[in-house]
mmCIF file of C-alpha atoms in Angstrom:
data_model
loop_
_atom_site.group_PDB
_atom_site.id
_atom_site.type_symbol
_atom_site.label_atom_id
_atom_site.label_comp_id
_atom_site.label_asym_id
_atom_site.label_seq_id
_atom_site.Cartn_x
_atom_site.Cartn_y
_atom_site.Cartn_z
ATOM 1 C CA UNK Q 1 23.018 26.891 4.513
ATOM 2 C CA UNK Q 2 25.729 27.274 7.041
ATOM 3 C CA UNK Q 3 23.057 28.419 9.533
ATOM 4 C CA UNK Q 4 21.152 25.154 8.816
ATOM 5 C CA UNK Q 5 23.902 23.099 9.705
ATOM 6 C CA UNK Q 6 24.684 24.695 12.905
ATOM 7 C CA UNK Q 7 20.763 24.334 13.531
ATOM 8 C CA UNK Q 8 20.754 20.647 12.250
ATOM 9 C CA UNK Q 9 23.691 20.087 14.644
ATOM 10 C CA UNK Q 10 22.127 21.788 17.685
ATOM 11 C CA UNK Q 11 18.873 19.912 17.461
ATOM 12 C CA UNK Q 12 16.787 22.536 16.305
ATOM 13 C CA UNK Q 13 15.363 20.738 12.958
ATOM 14 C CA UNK Q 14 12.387 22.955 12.482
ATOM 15 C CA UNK Q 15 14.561 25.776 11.762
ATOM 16 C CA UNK Q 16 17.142 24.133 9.885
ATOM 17 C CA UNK Q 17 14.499 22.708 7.583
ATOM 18 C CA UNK Q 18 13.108 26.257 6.877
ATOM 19 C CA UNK Q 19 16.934 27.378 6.055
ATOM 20 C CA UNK Q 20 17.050 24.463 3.705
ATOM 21 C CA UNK Q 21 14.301 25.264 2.056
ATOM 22 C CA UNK Q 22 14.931 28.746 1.900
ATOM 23 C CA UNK Q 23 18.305 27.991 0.440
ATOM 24 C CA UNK Q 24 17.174 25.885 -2.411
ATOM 25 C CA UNK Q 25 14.238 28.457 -3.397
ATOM 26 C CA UNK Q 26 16.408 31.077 -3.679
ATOM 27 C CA UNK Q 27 19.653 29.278 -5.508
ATOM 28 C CA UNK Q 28 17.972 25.753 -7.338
ATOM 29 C CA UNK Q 29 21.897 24.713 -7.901
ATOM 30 C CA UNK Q 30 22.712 24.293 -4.250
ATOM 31 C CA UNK Q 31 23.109 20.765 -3.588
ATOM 32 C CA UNK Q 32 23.858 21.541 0.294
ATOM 33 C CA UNK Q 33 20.111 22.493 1.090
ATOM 34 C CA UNK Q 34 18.305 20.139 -0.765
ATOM 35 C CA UNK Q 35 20.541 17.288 1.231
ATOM 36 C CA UNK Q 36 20.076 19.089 4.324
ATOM 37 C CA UNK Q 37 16.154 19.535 3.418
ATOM 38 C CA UNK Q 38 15.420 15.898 2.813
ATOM 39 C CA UNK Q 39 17.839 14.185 6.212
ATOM 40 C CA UNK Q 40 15.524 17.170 8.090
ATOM 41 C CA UNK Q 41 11.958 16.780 6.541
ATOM 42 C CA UNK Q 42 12.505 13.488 7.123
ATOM 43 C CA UNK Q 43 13.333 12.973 10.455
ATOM 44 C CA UNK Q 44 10.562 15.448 11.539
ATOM 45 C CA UNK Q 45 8.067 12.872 9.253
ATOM 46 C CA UNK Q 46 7.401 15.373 7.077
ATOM 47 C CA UNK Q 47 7.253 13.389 3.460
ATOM 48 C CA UNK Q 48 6.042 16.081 1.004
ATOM 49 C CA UNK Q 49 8.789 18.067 2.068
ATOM 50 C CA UNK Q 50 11.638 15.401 1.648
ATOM 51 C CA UNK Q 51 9.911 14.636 -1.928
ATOM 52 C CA UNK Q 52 10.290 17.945 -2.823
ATOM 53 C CA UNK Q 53 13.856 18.294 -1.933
ATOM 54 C CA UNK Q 54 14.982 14.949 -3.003
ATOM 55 C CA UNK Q 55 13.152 15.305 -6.474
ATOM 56 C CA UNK Q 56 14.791 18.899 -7.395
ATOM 57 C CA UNK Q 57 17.938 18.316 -5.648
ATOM 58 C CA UNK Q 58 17.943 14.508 -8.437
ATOM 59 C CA UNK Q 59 16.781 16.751 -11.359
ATOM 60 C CA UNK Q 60 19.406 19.445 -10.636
ATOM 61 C CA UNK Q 61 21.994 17.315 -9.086
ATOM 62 C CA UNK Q 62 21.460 14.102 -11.848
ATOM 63 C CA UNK Q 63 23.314 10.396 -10.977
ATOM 64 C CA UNK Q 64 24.579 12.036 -7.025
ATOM 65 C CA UNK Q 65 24.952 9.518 -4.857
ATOM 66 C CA UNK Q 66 23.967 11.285 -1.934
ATOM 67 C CA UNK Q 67 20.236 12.970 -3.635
ATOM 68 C CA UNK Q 68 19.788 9.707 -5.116
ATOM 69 C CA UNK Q 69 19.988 7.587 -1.942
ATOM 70 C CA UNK Q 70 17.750 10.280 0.192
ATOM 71 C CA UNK Q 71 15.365 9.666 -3.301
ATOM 72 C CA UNK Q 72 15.172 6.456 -2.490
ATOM 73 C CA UNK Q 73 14.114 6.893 1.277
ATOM 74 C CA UNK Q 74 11.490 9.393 0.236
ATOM 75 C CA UNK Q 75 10.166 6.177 -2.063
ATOM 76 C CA UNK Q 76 10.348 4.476 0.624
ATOM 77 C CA UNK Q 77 8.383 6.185 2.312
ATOM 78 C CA UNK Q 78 5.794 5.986 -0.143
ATOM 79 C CA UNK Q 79 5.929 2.209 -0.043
ATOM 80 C CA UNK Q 80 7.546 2.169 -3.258
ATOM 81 C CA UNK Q 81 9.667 -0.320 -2.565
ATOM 82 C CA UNK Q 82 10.556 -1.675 -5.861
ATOM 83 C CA UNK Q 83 11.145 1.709 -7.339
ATOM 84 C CA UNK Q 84 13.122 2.455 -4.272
ATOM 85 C CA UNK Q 85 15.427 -0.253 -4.672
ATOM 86 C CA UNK Q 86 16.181 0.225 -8.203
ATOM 87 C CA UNK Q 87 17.332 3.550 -7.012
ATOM 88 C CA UNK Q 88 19.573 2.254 -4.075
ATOM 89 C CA UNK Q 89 21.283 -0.418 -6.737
ATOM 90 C CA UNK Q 90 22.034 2.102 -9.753
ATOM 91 C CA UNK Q 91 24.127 4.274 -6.992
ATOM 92 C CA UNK Q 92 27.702 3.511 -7.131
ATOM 93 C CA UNK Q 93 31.927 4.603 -5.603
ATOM 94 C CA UNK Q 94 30.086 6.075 -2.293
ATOM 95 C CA UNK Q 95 31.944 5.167 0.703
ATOM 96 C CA UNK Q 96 30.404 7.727 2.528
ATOM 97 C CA UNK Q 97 27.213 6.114 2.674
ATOM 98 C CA UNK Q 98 28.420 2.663 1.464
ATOM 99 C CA UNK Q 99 26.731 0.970 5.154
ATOM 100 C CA UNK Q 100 23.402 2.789 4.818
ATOM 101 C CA UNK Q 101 22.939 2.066 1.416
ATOM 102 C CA UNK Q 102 23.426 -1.958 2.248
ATOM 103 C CA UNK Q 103 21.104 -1.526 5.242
ATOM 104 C CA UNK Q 104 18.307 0.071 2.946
ATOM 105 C CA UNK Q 105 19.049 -2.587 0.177
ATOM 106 C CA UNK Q 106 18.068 -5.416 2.514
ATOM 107 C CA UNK Q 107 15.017 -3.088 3.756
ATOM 108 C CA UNK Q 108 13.665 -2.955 0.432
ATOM 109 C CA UNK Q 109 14.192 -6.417 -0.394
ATOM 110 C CA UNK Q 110 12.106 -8.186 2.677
ATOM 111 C CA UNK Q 111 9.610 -5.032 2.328
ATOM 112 C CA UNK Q 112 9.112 -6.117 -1.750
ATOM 113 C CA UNK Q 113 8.845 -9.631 -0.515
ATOM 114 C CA UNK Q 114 12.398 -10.716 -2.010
ATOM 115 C CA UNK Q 115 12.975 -12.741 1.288
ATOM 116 C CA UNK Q 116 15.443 -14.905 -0.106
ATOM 117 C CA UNK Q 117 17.577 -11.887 -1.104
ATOM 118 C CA UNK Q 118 16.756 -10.134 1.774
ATOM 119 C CA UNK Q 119 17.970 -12.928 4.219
ATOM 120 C CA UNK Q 120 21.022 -13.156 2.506
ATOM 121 C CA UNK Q 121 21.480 -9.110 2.234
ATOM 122 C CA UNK Q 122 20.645 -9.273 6.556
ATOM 123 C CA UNK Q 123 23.426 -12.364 7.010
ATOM 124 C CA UNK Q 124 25.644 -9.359 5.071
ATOM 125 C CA UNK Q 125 25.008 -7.040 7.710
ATOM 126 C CA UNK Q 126 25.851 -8.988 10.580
ATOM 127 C CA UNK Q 127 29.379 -7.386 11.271
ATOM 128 C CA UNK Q 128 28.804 -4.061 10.198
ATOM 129 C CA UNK Q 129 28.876 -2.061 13.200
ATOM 130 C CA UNK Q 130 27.301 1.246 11.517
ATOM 131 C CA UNK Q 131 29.531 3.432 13.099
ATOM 132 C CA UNK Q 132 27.955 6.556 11.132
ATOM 133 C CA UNK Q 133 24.566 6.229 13.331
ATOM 134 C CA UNK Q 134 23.952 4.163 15.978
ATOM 135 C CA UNK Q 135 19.904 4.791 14.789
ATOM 136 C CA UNK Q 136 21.216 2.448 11.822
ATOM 137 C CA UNK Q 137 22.292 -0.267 14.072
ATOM 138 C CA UNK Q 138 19.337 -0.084 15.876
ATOM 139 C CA UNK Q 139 17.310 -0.892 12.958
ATOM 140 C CA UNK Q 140 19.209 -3.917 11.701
ATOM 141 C CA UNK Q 141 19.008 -5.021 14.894
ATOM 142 C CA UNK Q 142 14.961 -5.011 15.320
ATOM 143 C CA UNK Q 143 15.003 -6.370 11.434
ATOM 144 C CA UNK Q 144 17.188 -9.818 12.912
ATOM 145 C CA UNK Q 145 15.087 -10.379 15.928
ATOM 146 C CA UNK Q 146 12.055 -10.053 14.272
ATOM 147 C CA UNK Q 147 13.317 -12.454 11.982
ATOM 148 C CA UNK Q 148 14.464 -14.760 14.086
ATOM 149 C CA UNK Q 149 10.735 -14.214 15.966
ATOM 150 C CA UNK Q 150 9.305 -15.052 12.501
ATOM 151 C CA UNK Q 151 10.795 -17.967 12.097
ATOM 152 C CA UNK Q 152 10.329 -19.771 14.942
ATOM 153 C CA UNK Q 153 6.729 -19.393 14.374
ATOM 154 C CA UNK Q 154 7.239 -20.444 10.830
ATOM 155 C CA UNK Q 155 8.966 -23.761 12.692
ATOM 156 C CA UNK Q 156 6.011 -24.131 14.603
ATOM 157 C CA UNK Q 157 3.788 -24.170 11.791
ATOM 158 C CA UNK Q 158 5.757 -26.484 9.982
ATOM 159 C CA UNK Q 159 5.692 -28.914 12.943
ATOM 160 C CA UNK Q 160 1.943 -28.607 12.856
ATOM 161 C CA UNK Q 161 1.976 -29.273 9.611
ATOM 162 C CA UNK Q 162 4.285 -32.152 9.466
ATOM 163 C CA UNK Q 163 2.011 -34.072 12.634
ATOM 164 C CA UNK Q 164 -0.727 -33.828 10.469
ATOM 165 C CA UNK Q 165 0.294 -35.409 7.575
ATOM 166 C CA UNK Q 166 1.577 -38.192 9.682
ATOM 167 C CA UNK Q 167 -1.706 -38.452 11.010
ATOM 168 C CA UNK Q 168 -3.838 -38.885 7.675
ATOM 169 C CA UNK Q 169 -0.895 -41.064 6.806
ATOM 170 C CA UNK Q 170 -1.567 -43.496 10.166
ATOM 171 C CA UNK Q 171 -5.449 -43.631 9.471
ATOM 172 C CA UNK Q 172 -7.072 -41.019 11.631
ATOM 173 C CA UNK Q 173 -8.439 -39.481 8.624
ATOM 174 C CA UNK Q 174 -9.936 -36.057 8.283
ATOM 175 C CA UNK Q 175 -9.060 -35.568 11.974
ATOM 176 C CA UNK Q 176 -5.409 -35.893 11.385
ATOM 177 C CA UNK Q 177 -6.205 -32.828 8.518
ATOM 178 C CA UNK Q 178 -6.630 -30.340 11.112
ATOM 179 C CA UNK Q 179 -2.972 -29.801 11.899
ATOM 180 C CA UNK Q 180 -2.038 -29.535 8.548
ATOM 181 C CA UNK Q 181 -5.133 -26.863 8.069
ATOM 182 C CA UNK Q 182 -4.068 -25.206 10.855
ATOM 183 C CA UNK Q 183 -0.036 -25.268 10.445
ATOM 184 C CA UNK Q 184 -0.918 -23.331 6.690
ATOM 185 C CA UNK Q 185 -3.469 -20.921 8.269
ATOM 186 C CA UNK Q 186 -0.317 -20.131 11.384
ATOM 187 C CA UNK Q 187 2.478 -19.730 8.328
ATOM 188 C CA UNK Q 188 0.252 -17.379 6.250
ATOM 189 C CA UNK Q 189 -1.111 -15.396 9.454
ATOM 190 C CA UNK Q 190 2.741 -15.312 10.661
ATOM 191 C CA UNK Q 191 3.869 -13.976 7.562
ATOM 192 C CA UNK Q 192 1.232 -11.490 7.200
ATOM 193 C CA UNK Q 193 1.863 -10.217 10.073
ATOM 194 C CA UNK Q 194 5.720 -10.200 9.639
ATOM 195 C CA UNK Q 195 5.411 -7.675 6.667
ATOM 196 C CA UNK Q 196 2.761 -5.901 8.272
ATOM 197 C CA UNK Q 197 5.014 -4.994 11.214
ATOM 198 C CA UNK Q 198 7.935 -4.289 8.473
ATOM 199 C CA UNK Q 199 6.412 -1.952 6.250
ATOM 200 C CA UNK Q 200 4.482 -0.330 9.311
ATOM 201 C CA UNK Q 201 8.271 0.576 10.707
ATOM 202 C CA UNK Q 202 9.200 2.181 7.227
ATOM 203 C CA UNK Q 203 6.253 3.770 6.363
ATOM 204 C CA UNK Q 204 3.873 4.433 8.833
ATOM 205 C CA UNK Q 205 3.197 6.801 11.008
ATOM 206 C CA UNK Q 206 6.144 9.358 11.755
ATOM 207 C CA UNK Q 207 6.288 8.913 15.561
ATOM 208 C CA UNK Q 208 6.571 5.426 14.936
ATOM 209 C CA UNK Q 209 8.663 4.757 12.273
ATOM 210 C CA UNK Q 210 12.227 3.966 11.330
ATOM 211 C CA UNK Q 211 14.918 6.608 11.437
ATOM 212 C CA UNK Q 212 16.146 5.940 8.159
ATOM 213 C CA UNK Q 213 17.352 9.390 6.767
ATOM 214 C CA UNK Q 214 20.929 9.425 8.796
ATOM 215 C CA UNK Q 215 22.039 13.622 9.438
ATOM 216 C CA UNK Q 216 25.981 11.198 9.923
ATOM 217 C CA UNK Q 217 25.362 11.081 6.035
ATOM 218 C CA UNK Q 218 25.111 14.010 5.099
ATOM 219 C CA UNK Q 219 27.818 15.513 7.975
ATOM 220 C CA UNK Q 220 30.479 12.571 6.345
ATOM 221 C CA UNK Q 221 29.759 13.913 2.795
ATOM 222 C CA UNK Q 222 30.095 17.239 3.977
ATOM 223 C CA UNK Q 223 33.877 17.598 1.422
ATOM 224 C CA UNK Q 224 31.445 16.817 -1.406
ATOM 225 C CA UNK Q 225 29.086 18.798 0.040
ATOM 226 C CA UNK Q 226 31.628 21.961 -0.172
ATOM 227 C CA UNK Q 227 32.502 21.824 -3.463
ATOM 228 C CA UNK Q 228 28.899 22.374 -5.021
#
C-alpha cells in the first residue's frame, strides 16, 4: 500500500491502482487499498473497479465515512442518484471530507431533480473555497454558471409566456396563444437540456466527466487511514 501512495502521489495511477488492488486481494481487512482503489479507479474512469473496491471496502469497513462517501460516488456514477444521496446523508463527524460531502449532496439533489433543495444546498456552497482540491471548486463553479445560464432562459420563457397571455387577454385570440405555446415548449426544452448537461458531467463518458473522487481525501484521512 505504501508503494501505491507514492505511485498515487507521483502521477502514476495505473500502477497505484494495481497495488490497491493487489493489497485488498491479498489482506480483505485493509481499509488503505480499497480507499486508494476506488479515488484511483475512479479518476482513470474505470467504474467496475471503484464498485468493487467501494462495495468490499463498505462490507468490511461497515458505517466508514470515508468507504461510504467513495460508495456513494461509485452510485453516482451509476446514475443512482437517489441511492447515492441517501448514502452521502447517513455519513456523519467527518471533517476530513466535510466540503466534498456538501458539494456531492447538492450534486445529487439537482441530478434527482430536488431543485429546490439543490439551489439552496449551491447558495451553501458559495463561500467554501474547497481548499482540499481545487478540481472541487472547479465543479461548483460550472454547477453556478450553468445555473445562472438556466435561468435566464427560464426568464425568457416566462416573458414569452407572460406576452402571450396578455395577448389572448387584449383580443388577438389564438394568435396571442403562440407565445404562451412557445414560452412552455422553451422552459421544458431548457430544462431538459439543463439535466441533460448535469448528469452527462457525472456520469458520462470518463474523458468527459466530473472529477469527483478527490486523491486530497483520502491524503487528509491518511491518520485514520494508519490506524486500520
Amino acid at each position: 500500500v505504501e508503494a501505491g501512495m507514492r505511485m498515487l502521489a507521483q502521477g502514476r495511477l495505473e500502477e497505484a491502482l494495481n497495488q490497491f488492488v493487489s493489497a485488498y486481494t491479498l489482506q480483505h481487512f485493509h481499509r488503505v487499498a480499497y480507499l486508494g482503489a476506488a479515488v484511483v479507479a475512479d479518476q482513470l474512469g474505470l467504474d467496475d473497479e471503484t464498485e468493487t473496491a467501494t462495495v468490499m471496502g463498505c462490507r468490511y469497513f461497515p458505517g466508514d465515512s470515508a468507504l461510504e462517501y467513495h460508495r456513494g460516488i461509485s452510485l453516482m456514477r451509476q446514475r443512482k442518484f437517489g441511492h447515492a444521496l441517501n448514502v452521502f446523508r447517513s455519513i456523519q463527524h467527518w471533517a476530513a471530507g466535510e466540503q466534498p460531502l456538501r458539494l456531492m449532496i447538492c450534486l445529487c439533489l439537482l441530478a434527482d431533480r430536488q431543485l429546490g433543495a439543490g439551489r439552496a444546498a449551491l447558495r451553501g456552497l458559495y463561500a467554501v473555497r474547497f481548499d482540499q482540491d481545487p478540481h472541487l471548486a472547479n465543479i461548483a463553479r460550472w454547477v453556478r454558471a450553468q445555473q445562472w445560464a438556466r435561468d435566464l432562459l427560464l426568464s425568457g420563457s416566462v416573458g414569452a409566456a407572460m406576452l402571450g397571455i396578455c395577448s389572448v387577454v387584449a383580443g388577438w385570440g389564438l394568435l396571442g396563444g403562440v407565445p404562451v405555446v412557445a414560452g412552455v415548449v422553451l422552459w421544458r426544452m431548457v430544462m431538459k437540456s439543463w439535466h441533460r448537461q448535469l448528469t452527462a458531467q457525472i456520469a458520462g463518458d470518463s474523458p468527459h466527466r466530473m472529477r469527483l473522487a478527490s486523491s486530497a481525501v483520502l491524503m487528509d484521512d491518511r491518520p485514520n487511514l494508519s490506524a486500520r
